[in-house]
């Protein structure tokens, strides 16, 4: 059930930001493989399956936290850990890995040029690669979503909007930095004052 809900959430959150890459893939695929259909479907399927697989990591964390939550004393230790997760996610916004993955996601043409594979299987492999870059770019934001409420529609919209802005406004390098500063500060405050 969680995996199904995660997949629906990922489609809703990630489709707007990956749509330019899907359109570019479709255009090039049609030119190179005129009569062969299904390449962009394979690309998008692989992309969202990669995100679905990432949901397993978040689900495992959810189950572990739920298992140990009642035995952890004092109760504010859980809140301090949540604050630590927020601070970690905020700090990741500044990391070279985040910025490298973000550059791949921001420039669909560059991604397609460097990662093109012919045929449906090649498209599937490209979708996995794009999904991994996107996960590398956004796992910290997903961690924030996890801490604030995975299925909370307000947080889904907020994190989805941040992801969209980061990816479609490559010249606005201040966006990931501002988001990072805000969540690092919030995380530190929660750790100090649970």
Coordinates of N, CA, C and O in Angstrom, one line a residue:
X1 N 0.8 -1.2 0.0 CA 0.0 0.0 0.0 C 0.9 1.2 0.0 O 0.7 2.2 -0.8
X2 N 1.9 1.2 0.9 CA 2.8 2.4 0.9 C 3.5 2.6 -0.4 O 3.6 3.8 -0.9
X3 N 4.0 1.5 -1.1 CA 4.7 1.7 -2.3 C 3.7 2.3 -3.4 O 4.1 3.1 -4.2
X4 N 2.5 1.8 -3.4 CA 1.5 2.4 -4.4 C 1.3 3.8 -4.1 O 1.2 4.6 -5.1
X5 N 1.1 4.2 -2.9 CA 0.9 5.6 -2.6 C 2.1 6.4 -2.9 O 2.0 7.6 -3.4
X6 N 3.3 5.9 -2.6 CA 4.6 6.6 -2.9 C 4.7 6.8 -4.4 O 5.1 7.9 -4.8
X7 N 4.3 5.8 -5.2 CA 4.4 6.0 -6.7 C 3.5 7.1 -7.2 O 3.9 7.9 -7.9
X8 N 2.3 7.1 -6.7 CA 1.3 8.1 -7.1 C 1.9 9.5 -6.7 O 1.8 10.5 -7.4
X9 N 2.4 9.6 -5.5 CA 3.0 10.9 -5.0 C 4.2 11.3 -5.8 O 4.3 12.5 -6.2
X10 N 5.0 10.4 -6.2 CA 6.2 10.7 -7.0 C 5.8 11.2 -8.4 O 6.4 12.1 -8.9
X11 N 4.8 10.5 -9.0 CA 4.3 11.0 -10.3 C 3.8 12.4 -10.2 O 4.1 13.3 -11.0
X12 N 3.0 12.7 -9.1 CA 2.4 14.0 -8.9 C 3.5 15.1 -8.7 O 3.4 16.2 -9.2
X13 N 4.5 14.7 -7.9 CA 5.5 15.7 -7.5 C 6.6 15.8 -8.6 O 7.1 16.9 -8.8
X14 N 7.0 14.8 -9.3 CA 8.2 14.8 -10.1 C 7.9 15.0 -11.6 O 8.7 15.5 -12.4
X15 N 6.6 14.7 -12.0 CA 6.3 14.9 -13.4 C 6.5 16.3 -13.9 O 7.1 16.5 -15.0
X16 N 6.0 17.3 -13.2 CA 6.2 18.7 -13.7 C 7.7 19.0 -14.0 O 8.0 19.7 -15.0
X17 N 8.6 18.6 -13.1 CA 10.0 19.0 -13.3 C 10.7 18.1 -14.3 O 11.7 18.5 -14.8
X18 N 10.2 16.9 -14.6 CA 10.9 16.0 -15.5 C 10.2 16.1 -16.9 O 10.7 15.5 -17.9
X19 N 9.1 16.8 -17.0 CA 8.4 16.9 -18.3 C 9.2 17.4 -19.4 O 9.2 16.8 -20.5
X20 N 10.1 18.4 -19.3 CA 10.9 18.9 -20.4 C 11.8 17.8 -20.9 O 12.0 17.6 -22.1
X21 N 12.4 17.0 -20.0 CA 13.3 15.9 -20.4 C 12.5 14.8 -21.2 O 12.9 14.3 -22.2
X22 N 11.3 14.5 -20.7 CA 10.4 13.5 -21.4 C 10.0 14.0 -22.8 O 10.1 13.2 -23.8
X23 N 9.7 15.3 -22.9 CA 9.4 15.8 -24.3 C 10.6 15.8 -25.2 O 10.4 15.4 -26.4
X24 N 11.7 16.1 -24.7 CA 12.9 16.1 -25.6 C 13.2 14.7 -26.0 O 13.6 14.4 -27.1
X25 N 13.1 13.8 -25.0 CA 13.4 12.3 -25.4 C 12.4 11.9 -26.4 O 12.8 11.2 -27.4
X26 N 11.1 12.2 -26.3 CA 10.1 11.8 -27.3 C 10.5 12.3 -28.7 O 10.4 11.6 -29.7
X27 N 10.9 13.6 -28.7 CA 11.2 14.2 -30.0 C 12.4 13.5 -30.7 O 12.3 13.2 -31.9
X28 N 13.4 13.3 -29.9 CA 14.6 12.7 -30.5 C 14.3 11.2 -30.8 O 14.7 10.7 -31.9
X29 N 13.6 10.5 -29.9 CA 13.3 9.1 -30.2 C 12.5 8.9 -31.4 O 12.8 8.0 -32.2
X30 N 11.5 9.8 -31.7 CA 10.7 9.7 -32.9 C 11.5 9.9 -34.1 O 11.3 9.2 -35.2
X31 N 12.5 10.8 -34.1 CA 13.3 11.1 -35.3 C 14.3 9.9 -35.5 O 14.5 9.5 -36.7
X32 N 14.8 9.3 -34.5 CA 15.7 8.2 -34.6 C 15.1 6.8 -34.9 O 15.7 6.0 -35.5
X33 N 13.9 6.6 -34.4 CA 13.2 5.3 -34.4 C 11.8 5.5 -35.0 O 10.8 5.0 -34.3
X34 N 11.6 6.2 -36.1 CA 10.3 6.5 -36.7 C 9.2 5.6 -36.3 O 8.2 6.1 -35.7
X35 N 9.2 4.4 -36.7 CA 8.1 3.5 -36.5 C 8.0 2.8 -35.2 O 7.0 2.2 -34.8
X36 N 9.1 2.7 -34.5 CA 9.1 2.0 -33.2 C 8.6 2.9 -32.1 O 9.1 3.9 -31.8
X37 N 7.5 2.4 -31.5 CA 6.9 3.2 -30.4 C 7.3 2.7 -29.1 O 7.8 1.6 -28.9
X38 N 7.0 3.4 -28.0 CA 7.2 3.0 -26.7 C 8.5 3.4 -26.0 O 8.7 3.1 -24.8
X39 N 9.4 4.1 -26.7 CA 10.6 4.5 -26.1 C 10.5 5.4 -24.9 O 11.1 5.2 -23.9
X40 N 9.7 6.5 -25.1 CA 9.5 7.4 -24.0 C 8.7 6.8 -22.9 O 8.9 7.2 -21.7
X41 N 7.8 5.9 -23.2 CA 7.0 5.2 -22.2 C 8.0 4.4 -21.3 O 7.9 4.4 -20.1
X42 N 9.0 3.7 -22.0 CA 10.0 3.0 -21.3 C 10.8 3.9 -20.4 O 11.2 3.5 -19.2
X43 N 11.2 5.0 -20.9 CA 12.0 6.0 -20.2 C 11.3 6.5 -18.9 O 11.8 6.4 -17.8
X44 N 10.0 6.9 -19.1 CA 9.3 7.4 -18.0 C 8.9 6.3 -17.0 O 9.0 6.5 -15.8
X45 N 8.7 5.1 -17.5 CA 8.4 4.0 -16.6 C 9.6 3.7 -15.7 O 9.5 3.5 -14.5
X46 N 10.8 3.6 -16.3 CA 12.1 3.4 -15.6 C 12.3 4.5 -14.6 O 12.7 4.3 -13.4
X47 N 12.1 5.7 -15.0 CA 12.3 6.9 -14.1 C 11.4 6.8 -12.9 O 11.9 6.9 -11.7
X48 N 10.1 6.5 -13.0 CA 9.2 6.4 -11.9 C 9.4 5.1 -11.1 O 9.2 5.1 -9.9
X49 N 9.9 4.0 -11.7 CA 10.2 2.8 -11.0 C 11.5 3.1 -10.1 O 11.5 2.5 -9.0
X50 N 12.4 3.9 -10.6 CA 13.6 4.2 -9.8 C 13.1 5.0 -8.5 O 13.6 4.7 -7.4
X51 N 12.2 5.9 -8.7 CA 11.7 6.7 -7.6 C 10.8 5.7 -6.7 O 10.9 5.9 -5.4
X52 N 10.1 4.8 -7.2 CA 9.4 3.8 -6.4 C 10.3 3.0 -5.6 O 10.0 2.8 -4.4
X53 N 11.4 2.6 -6.2 CA 12.4 1.8 -5.4 C 13.0 2.6 -4.2 O 13.2 2.1 -3.2
X54 N 13.1 3.9 -4.5 CA 13.6 4.8 -3.4 C 12.6 4.8 -2.2 O 13.0 5.0 -1.0
X55 N 11.3 4.6 -2.5 CA 10.3 4.6 -1.5 C 10.5 3.4 -0.5 O 10.1 3.5 0.7
X56 N 11.2 2.4 -1.0 CA 11.5 1.2 -0.1 C 12.4 1.7 1.0 O 12.2 1.3 2.2
X57 N 13.4 2.5 0.7 CA 14.3 3.0 1.7 C 13.5 3.8 2.8 O 13.7 3.7 4.0
X58 N 12.6 4.7 2.3 CA 11.9 5.5 3.2 C 10.9 4.7 4.0 O 10.7 4.9 5.2
X59 N 10.3 3.7 3.4 CA 9.4 2.8 4.1 C 10.1 2.0 5.2 O 9.6 1.8 6.3
X60 N 11.3 1.5 4.9 CA 12.1 0.8 5.9 C 12.4 1.7 7.1 O 12.3 1.3 8.2
X61 N 12.8 2.9 6.8 CA 13.0 3.9 7.9 C 11.8 4.1 8.7 O 11.8 4.2 10.0
X62 N 10.6 4.2 8.0 CA 9.3 4.5 8.7 C 9.0 3.3 9.6 O 8.6 3.5 10.8
X63 N 9.2 2.1 9.1 CA 9.0 0.9 10.0 C 9.9 0.8 11.2 O 9.5 0.6 12.3
X64 N 11.2 1.1 10.9 CA 12.2 1.1 12.0 C 11.8 2.1 13.1 O 11.9 1.8 14.3
X65 N 11.5 3.3 12.7 CA 11.2 4.4 13.6 C 9.9 4.0 14.4 O 9.9 4.1 15.6
X66 N 8.9 3.4 13.7 CA 7.7 3.0 14.3 C 8.0 1.9 15.3 O 7.4 1.9 16.4
X67 N 8.9 1.0 15.0 CA 9.2 -0.1 15.9 C 9.8 0.3 17.2 O 9.5 -0.1 18.3
X68 N 10.8 1.3 17.1 CA 11.5 1.7 18.2 C 10.9 3.0 18.9 O 11.3 3.3 20.0
X69 N 9.9 3.6 18.3 CA 9.4 4.8 18.9 C 8.9 4.7 20.3 O 9.1 5.6 21.1
X70 N 8.1 3.6 20.6 CA 7.6 3.5 21.9 C 8.6 3.2 23.0 O 8.4 3.4 24.1
X71 N 9.7 2.6 22.6 CA 10.8 2.2 23.5 C 11.8 3.3 23.8 O 12.6 3.2 24.7
X72 N 11.8 4.4 23.0 CA 12.8 5.4 23.1 C 12.3 6.4 24.2 O 11.2 6.9 24.1
X73 N 13.2 6.6 25.2 CA 12.9 7.6 26.3 C 14.0 8.5 26.4 O 15.2 8.1 26.2
X74 N 13.9 9.7 26.6 CA 12.6 10.5 26.7 C 12.0 10.7 25.3 O 12.7 10.6 24.3
X75 N 10.7 11.0 25.3 CA 10.0 11.1 24.0 C 10.6 12.2 23.1 O 10.5 12.2 21.9
X76 N 11.2 13.2 23.7 CA 11.7 14.4 22.9 C 12.9 14.0 22.1 O 13.3 14.7 21.2
X77 N 13.5 12.8 22.4 CA 14.6 12.3 21.6 C 14.2 12.1 20.1 O 14.9 12.3 19.2
X78 N 12.9 11.6 19.9 CA 12.4 11.5 18.5 C 12.4 12.8 17.8 O 12.7 12.9 16.7
X79 N 11.9 13.8 18.5 CA 11.8 15.2 18.0 C 13.2 15.7 17.7 O 13.5 16.3 16.6
X80 N 14.2 15.4 18.5 CA 15.6 15.9 18.3 C 16.1 15.2 17.1 O 16.8 15.8 16.3
X81 N 15.8 13.9 16.9 CA 16.3 13.1 15.7 C 15.6 13.7 14.5 O 16.3 13.8 13.4
X82 N 14.4 14.1 14.5 CA 13.7 14.7 13.4 C 14.4 16.0 13.1 O 14.6 16.4 11.9
X83 N 14.7 16.8 14.1 CA 15.5 18.0 13.9 C 16.8 17.8 13.2 O 17.2 18.5 12.3
X84 N 17.5 16.7 13.6 CA 18.8 16.3 13.0 C 18.6 16.0 11.6 O 19.4 16.3 10.7
X85 N 17.5 15.3 11.2 CA 17.2 14.9 9.9 C 16.9 16.2 9.0 O 17.4 16.3 7.9
X86 N 16.2 17.1 9.6 CA 16.0 18.4 8.9 C 17.3 19.1 8.6 O 17.5 19.7 7.5
X87 N 18.1 19.2 9.6 CA 19.4 19.9 9.5 C 20.3 19.2 8.4 O 20.9 19.8 7.6
X88 N 20.3 17.8 8.5 CA 21.1 17.1 7.5 C 20.5 17.4 6.1 O 21.3 17.6 5.1
X89 N 19.2 17.3 5.9 CA 18.7 17.6 4.6 C 19.0 19.0 4.1 O 19.3 19.3 3.0
X90 N 19.0 20.0 5.1 CA 19.3 21.4 4.7 C 20.8 21.5 4.3 O 21.1 22.2 3.3
X91 N 21.7 20.8 5.0 CA 23.1 20.9 4.7 C 23.4 20.2 3.4 O 24.3 20.6 2.6
X92 N 22.6 19.2 3.0 CA 22.8 18.5 1.8 C 22.6 19.4 0.6 O 23.2 19.3 -0.5
X93 N 21.7 20.4 0.8 CA 21.4 21.4 -0.3 C 22.7 22.1 -0.7 O 22.7 22.6 -1.9
X94 N 23.7 22.1 0.1 CA 25.0 22.8 -0.2 C 26.1 21.9 -0.8 O 27.1 22.4 -1.2
X95 N 25.8 20.6 -0.8 CA 26.8 19.7 -1.1 C 27.2 19.6 -2.6 O 26.3 19.9 -3.5
X96 N 28.4 19.3 -3.0 CA 28.8 19.2 -4.4 C 28.0 18.1 -5.1 O 27.7 18.2 -6.3
X97 N 27.6 17.0 -4.4 CA 26.9 15.9 -5.0 C 25.5 16.4 -5.4 O 25.0 16.2 -6.5
X98 N 24.8 17.2 -4.5 CA 23.5 17.8 -4.8 C 23.6 18.7 -6.1 O 22.8 18.6 -7.0
X99 N 24.6 19.5 -6.1 CA 24.7 20.5 -7.2 C 25.0 19.7 -8.5 O 24.5 20.1 -9.6
X100 N 25.8 18.7 -8.5 CA 26.2 17.9 -9.7 C 24.9 17.2 -10.2 O 24.6 17.3 -11.4
X101 N 24.2 16.6 -9.3 CA 23.0 15.9 -9.8 C 21.9 16.9 -10.3 O 21.2 16.7 -11.3
X102 N 21.8 18.1 -9.6 CA 20.9 19.1 -10.0 C 21.2 19.6 -11.4 O 20.3 19.8 -12.2
X103 N 22.5 19.8 -11.7 CA 22.9 20.2 -13.1 C 22.4 19.3 -14.2 O 22.0 19.7 -15.2
X104 N 22.5 18.0 -13.9 CA 22.0 17.0 -14.8 C 20.5 17.1 -15.0 O 20.0 16.9 -16.1
X105 N 19.8 17.4 -14.0 CA 18.3 17.5 -14.0 C 17.9 18.8 -14.7 O 16.8 18.9 -15.2
X106 N 18.7 19.9 -14.5 CA 18.3 21.2 -15.1 C 18.5 21.3 -16.6 O 17.9 22.2 -17.2
X107 N 19.3 20.5 -17.2 CA 19.6 20.6 -18.6 C 19.3 19.4 -19.3 O 20.1 18.5 -19.5
X108 N 18.0 19.2 -19.8 CA 17.6 18.0 -20.5 C 18.4 17.7 -21.7 O 18.8 16.6 -22.0
X109 N 18.8 18.7 -22.5 CA 19.6 18.5 -23.7 C 20.9 17.9 -23.4 O 21.4 16.9 -24.0
X110 N 21.6 18.4 -22.3 CA 22.9 17.9 -21.9 C 22.7 16.4 -21.5 O 23.6 15.6 -21.8
X111 N 21.7 16.2 -20.7 CA 21.5 14.8 -20.2 C 21.3 13.9 -21.4 O 21.9 12.8 -21.5
X112 N 20.4 14.2 -22.3 CA 20.1 13.4 -23.5 C 21.4 13.2 -24.3 O 21.7 12.1 -24.8
X113 N 22.2 14.2 -24.5 CA 23.4 14.1 -25.3 C 24.4 13.1 -24.7 O 25.0 12.4 -25.4
X114 N 24.5 13.2 -23.4 CA 25.5 12.4 -22.7 C 25.1 11.0 -22.4 O 25.9 10.1 -22.1
X115 N 23.8 10.8 -22.4 CA 23.2 9.5 -21.9 C 22.4 8.7 -22.9 O 21.7 7.8 -22.6
X116 N 22.4 9.2 -24.1 CA 21.5 8.6 -25.1 C 21.8 7.1 -25.3 O 23.0 6.7 -25.5
X117 N 20.7 6.3 -25.4 CA 20.8 4.9 -25.7 C 19.7 4.6 -26.7 O 18.6 5.1 -26.5
X118 N 20.0 3.9 -27.7 CA 18.9 3.6 -28.7 C 18.0 2.5 -28.3 O 18.4 1.7 -27.4
X119 N 16.8 2.5 -28.8 CA 15.8 1.4 -28.6 C 15.1 1.6 -27.3 O 15.4 2.5 -26.5
X120 N 14.1 0.7 -27.1 CA 13.3 0.8 -25.9 C 14.1 0.4 -24.6 O 14.0 1.0 -23.6
X121 N 15.0 -0.6 -24.8 CA 15.8 -1.0 -23.6 C 16.8 0.2 -23.3 O 17.0 0.5 -22.1
X122 N 17.3 0.8 -24.3 CA 18.2 2.0 -24.1 C 17.4 3.1 -23.4 O 18.0 3.8 -22.5
X123 N 16.2 3.3 -23.8 CA 15.3 4.3 -23.2 C 15.1 4.0 -21.7 O 15.1 4.9 -20.9
X124 N 14.9 2.7 -21.5 CA 14.7 2.3 -20.1 C 15.9 2.6 -19.2 O 15.8 3.1 -18.1
X125 N 17.1 2.2 -19.8 CA 18.3 2.5 -19.1 C 18.5 4.0 -18.8 O 19.0 4.4 -17.8
X126 N 18.1 4.8 -19.8 CA 18.2 6.3 -19.7 C 17.3 6.7 -18.6 O 17.6 7.6 -17.8
X127 N 16.1 6.2 -18.5 CA 15.1 6.5 -17.4 C 15.7 6.2 -16.1 O 15.5 7.0 -15.1
X128 N 16.3 5.1 -15.9 CA 17.0 4.7 -14.6 C 18.1 5.7 -14.3 O 18.1 6.2 -13.2
X129 N 18.9 6.1 -15.3 CA 20.0 7.0 -15.0 C 19.4 8.4 -14.6 O 19.9 9.0 -13.7
X130 N 18.4 8.8 -15.3 CA 17.8 10.1 -15.0 C 17.1 10.1 -13.6 O 17.2 11.0 -12.8
X131 N 16.5 8.9 -13.3 CA 15.9 8.8 -12.0 C 16.9 8.8 -10.9 O 16.7 9.4 -9.8
X132 N 18.1 8.2 -11.1 CA 19.2 8.2 -10.1 C 19.7 9.6 -9.9 O 20.0 10.0 -8.8
X133 N 19.9 10.3 -11.0 CA 20.4 11.7 -10.9 C 19.3 12.5 -10.1 O 19.7 13.3 -9.2
X134 N 18.1 12.3 -10.4 CA 17.0 13.1 -9.8 C 16.9 12.7 -8.3 O 16.8 13.6 -7.4
X135 N 17.1 11.4 -8.0 CA 17.1 11.0 -6.6 C 18.3 11.7 -5.8 O 18.2 12.1 -4.7
X136 N 19.5 11.7 -6.5 CA 20.7 12.3 -5.9 C 20.4 13.8 -5.7 O 21.0 14.4 -4.7
X137 N 19.6 14.4 -6.5 CA 19.3 15.8 -6.4 C 18.3 16.0 -5.2 O 18.4 17.0 -4.5
X138 N 17.4 15.1 -5.1 CA 16.2 15.4 -4.3 C 16.0 14.6 -3.0 O 15.0 14.8 -2.3
X139 N 16.9 13.7 -2.7 CA 16.7 12.8 -1.6 C 16.6 13.6 -0.3 O 15.8 13.3 0.6
X140 N 17.3 14.7 -0.2 CA 17.3 15.5 1.0 C 15.9 16.2 1.2 O 15.3 16.3 2.3
X141 N 15.3 16.6 0.0 CA 14.0 17.2 0.1 C 12.9 16.1 0.4 O 12.0 16.4 1.1
X142 N 13.2 14.9 0.0 CA 12.2 13.8 0.3 C 12.4 13.5 1.8 O 11.4 13.1 2.5
X143 N 13.6 13.6 2.4 CA 13.8 13.4 3.8 C 13.0 14.5 4.6 O 12.3 14.1 5.6
X144 N 13.0 15.7 4.1 CA 12.2 16.7 4.7 C 10.7 16.3 4.7 O 10.0 16.4 5.7
X145 N 10.3 15.9 3.5 CA 8.9 15.4 3.4 C 8.6 14.3 4.4 O 7.5 14.3 5.0
X146 N 9.5 13.4 4.5 CA 9.4 12.2 5.4 C 9.2 12.7 6.8 O 8.3 12.2 7.6
X147 N 10.0 13.7 7.2 CA 10.0 14.2 8.6 C 8.7 15.0 8.9 O 8.0 14.8 9.9
X148 N 8.3 15.8 7.9 CA 7.1 16.7 8.1 C 5.8 16.0 7.8 O 4.7 16.5 8.2
X149 N 5.8 14.8 7.2 CA 4.5 14.1 6.9 C 4.5 13.6 5.5 O 4.1 14.4 4.6
X150 N 4.8 12.4 5.2 CA 4.9 11.9 3.9 C 3.7 12.1 3.1 O 3.7 12.5 1.9
X151 N 2.5 11.9 3.6 CA 1.3 12.0 2.8 C 0.5 13.3 3.1 O -0.6 13.4 2.7
X152 N 1.2 14.2 3.7 CA 0.6 15.5 3.9 C 0.6 16.3 2.6 O 1.6 16.7 2.1
X153 N -0.6 16.7 2.1 CA -0.7 17.3 0.8 C -0.1 18.7 0.8 O 0.5 19.0 -0.2
X154 N -0.1 19.4 1.9 CA 0.6 20.7 1.9 C 2.1 20.6 1.7 O 2.7 21.4 1.0
X155 N 2.7 19.7 2.5 CA 4.1 19.5 2.3 C 4.5 18.9 1.0 O 5.5 19.2 0.4
X156 N 3.6 18.0 0.4 CA 3.9 17.5 -0.9 C 3.9 18.6 -1.9 O 4.8 18.7 -2.8
X157 N 3.0 19.6 -1.8 CA 2.9 20.7 -2.8 C 4.1 21.6 -2.6 O 4.8 22.0 -3.5
X158 N 4.5 21.9 -1.3 CA 5.6 22.7 -1.0 C 6.9 22.1 -1.6 O 7.7 22.8 -2.3
X159 N 7.2 20.8 -1.3 CA 8.4 20.2 -1.7 C 8.4 20.0 -3.2 O 9.4 20.3 -3.9
X160 N 7.3 19.7 -3.8 CA 7.1 19.6 -5.3 C 7.4 20.9 -5.9 O 8.1 21.0 -7.0
X161 N 7.0 22.0 -5.3 CA 7.2 23.4 -5.9 C 8.7 23.7 -5.8 O 9.3 24.3 -6.7
X162 N 9.4 23.4 -4.7 CA 10.8 23.6 -4.5 C 11.6 22.8 -5.6 O 12.5 23.4 -6.3
X163 N 11.2 21.6 -5.8 CA 11.9 20.7 -6.8 C 11.7 21.3 -8.2 O 12.7 21.4 -8.9
X164 N 10.5 21.7 -8.5 CA 10.2 22.4 -9.8 C 11.1 23.6 -10.0 O 11.7 23.8 -11.0
X165 N 11.1 24.5 -9.0 CA 11.8 25.7 -9.1 C 13.3 25.5 -9.3 O 14.0 26.1 -10.1
X166 N 13.9 24.5 -8.5 CA 15.3 24.2 -8.6 C 15.6 23.7 -10.0 O 16.7 24.1 -10.5
X167 N 14.8 23.0 -10.6 CA 15.1 22.3 -11.9 C 14.8 23.2 -13.1 O 15.6 23.2 -14.1
X168 N 13.8 24.1 -13.0 CA 13.5 24.9 -14.2 C 14.1 26.3 -14.2 O 14.0 27.0 -15.2
X169 N 14.7 26.6 -13.1 CA 15.4 27.9 -13.0 C 16.8 27.7 -12.7 O 17.3 28.0 -11.5
X170 N 17.6 27.2 -13.6 CA 19.0 26.9 -13.3 C 19.8 28.2 -13.0 O 20.8 28.1 -12.3
X171 N 19.4 29.3 -13.4 CA 20.2 30.5 -13.1 C 19.9 31.0 -11.7 O 20.7 31.8 -11.1
X172 N 18.9 30.5 -11.0 CA 18.5 30.9 -9.7 C 19.2 30.0 -8.7 O 18.6 29.2 -8.0
X173 N 20.5 30.0 -8.6 CA 21.3 29.2 -7.7 C 21.0 29.4 -6.3 O 21.4 28.6 -5.4
X174 N 20.4 30.5 -6.0 CA 20.1 30.8 -4.6 C 19.0 30.0 -4.0 O 18.9 29.9 -2.8
X175 N 18.2 29.4 -4.9 CA 17.0 28.7 -4.4 C 17.4 27.5 -3.5 O 17.0 27.4 -2.4
X176 N 18.3 26.6 -4.0 CA 18.7 25.5 -3.1 C 19.4 25.9 -1.9 O 19.3 25.3 -0.8
X177 N 20.2 27.0 -2.0 CA 20.9 27.5 -0.8 C 19.9 28.1 0.2 O 20.1 27.9 1.4
X178 N 18.9 28.8 -0.3 CA 17.9 29.4 0.7 C 17.1 28.3 1.4 O 16.9 28.3 2.6
X179 N 16.7 27.3 0.6 CA 16.0 26.2 1.2 C 16.9 25.4 2.2 O 16.5 25.1 3.3
X180 N 18.2 25.2 1.8 CA 19.1 24.6 2.7 C 19.3 25.4 4.0 O 19.2 24.8 5.1
X181 N 19.4 26.7 3.9 CA 19.6 27.5 5.1 C 18.3 27.4 6.0 O 18.4 27.3 7.2
X182 N 17.2 27.5 5.4 CA 15.9 27.5 6.1 C 15.7 26.2 6.9 O 15.4 26.2 8.1
X183 N 16.0 25.0 6.2 CA 15.8 23.7 6.9 C 16.9 23.4 7.9 O 16.7 22.7 8.9
X184 N 18.1 23.9 7.6 CA 19.2 23.7 8.6 C 18.9 24.4 9.9 O 19.0 23.9 11.0
X185 N 18.4 25.7 9.7 CA 18.1 26.5 10.9 C 16.9 25.8 11.6 O 16.9 25.7 12.9
X186 N 15.9 25.4 10.9 CA 14.7 24.8 11.5 C 15.1 23.5 12.3 O 14.7 23.3 13.4
X187 N 16.0 22.7 11.6 CA 16.5 21.5 12.3 C 17.2 21.8 13.5 O 17.0 21.1 14.6
X188 N 18.1 22.8 13.5 CA 18.9 23.1 14.7 C 18.0 23.6 15.8 O 18.1 23.2 17.0
X189 N 17.0 24.4 15.5 CA 16.0 24.9 16.5 C 15.3 23.7 17.1 O 15.0 23.7 18.3
X190 N 14.8 22.8 16.3 CA 14.1 21.6 16.8 C 15.0 20.8 17.7 O 14.5 20.2 18.7
X191 N 16.3 20.6 17.3 CA 17.2 19.8 18.2 C 17.4 20.5 19.5 O 17.5 19.9 20.6
X192 N 17.5 21.8 19.5 CA 17.7 22.6 20.8 C 16.4 22.7 21.6 O 16.4 22.5 22.8
X193 N 15.3 23.0 20.9 CA 14.0 23.2 21.6 C 13.0 22.2 21.1 O 12.1 22.6 20.3
X194 N 13.1 20.9 21.5 CA 12.1 19.9 20.9 C 10.7 20.2 21.3 O 9.8 19.8 20.7

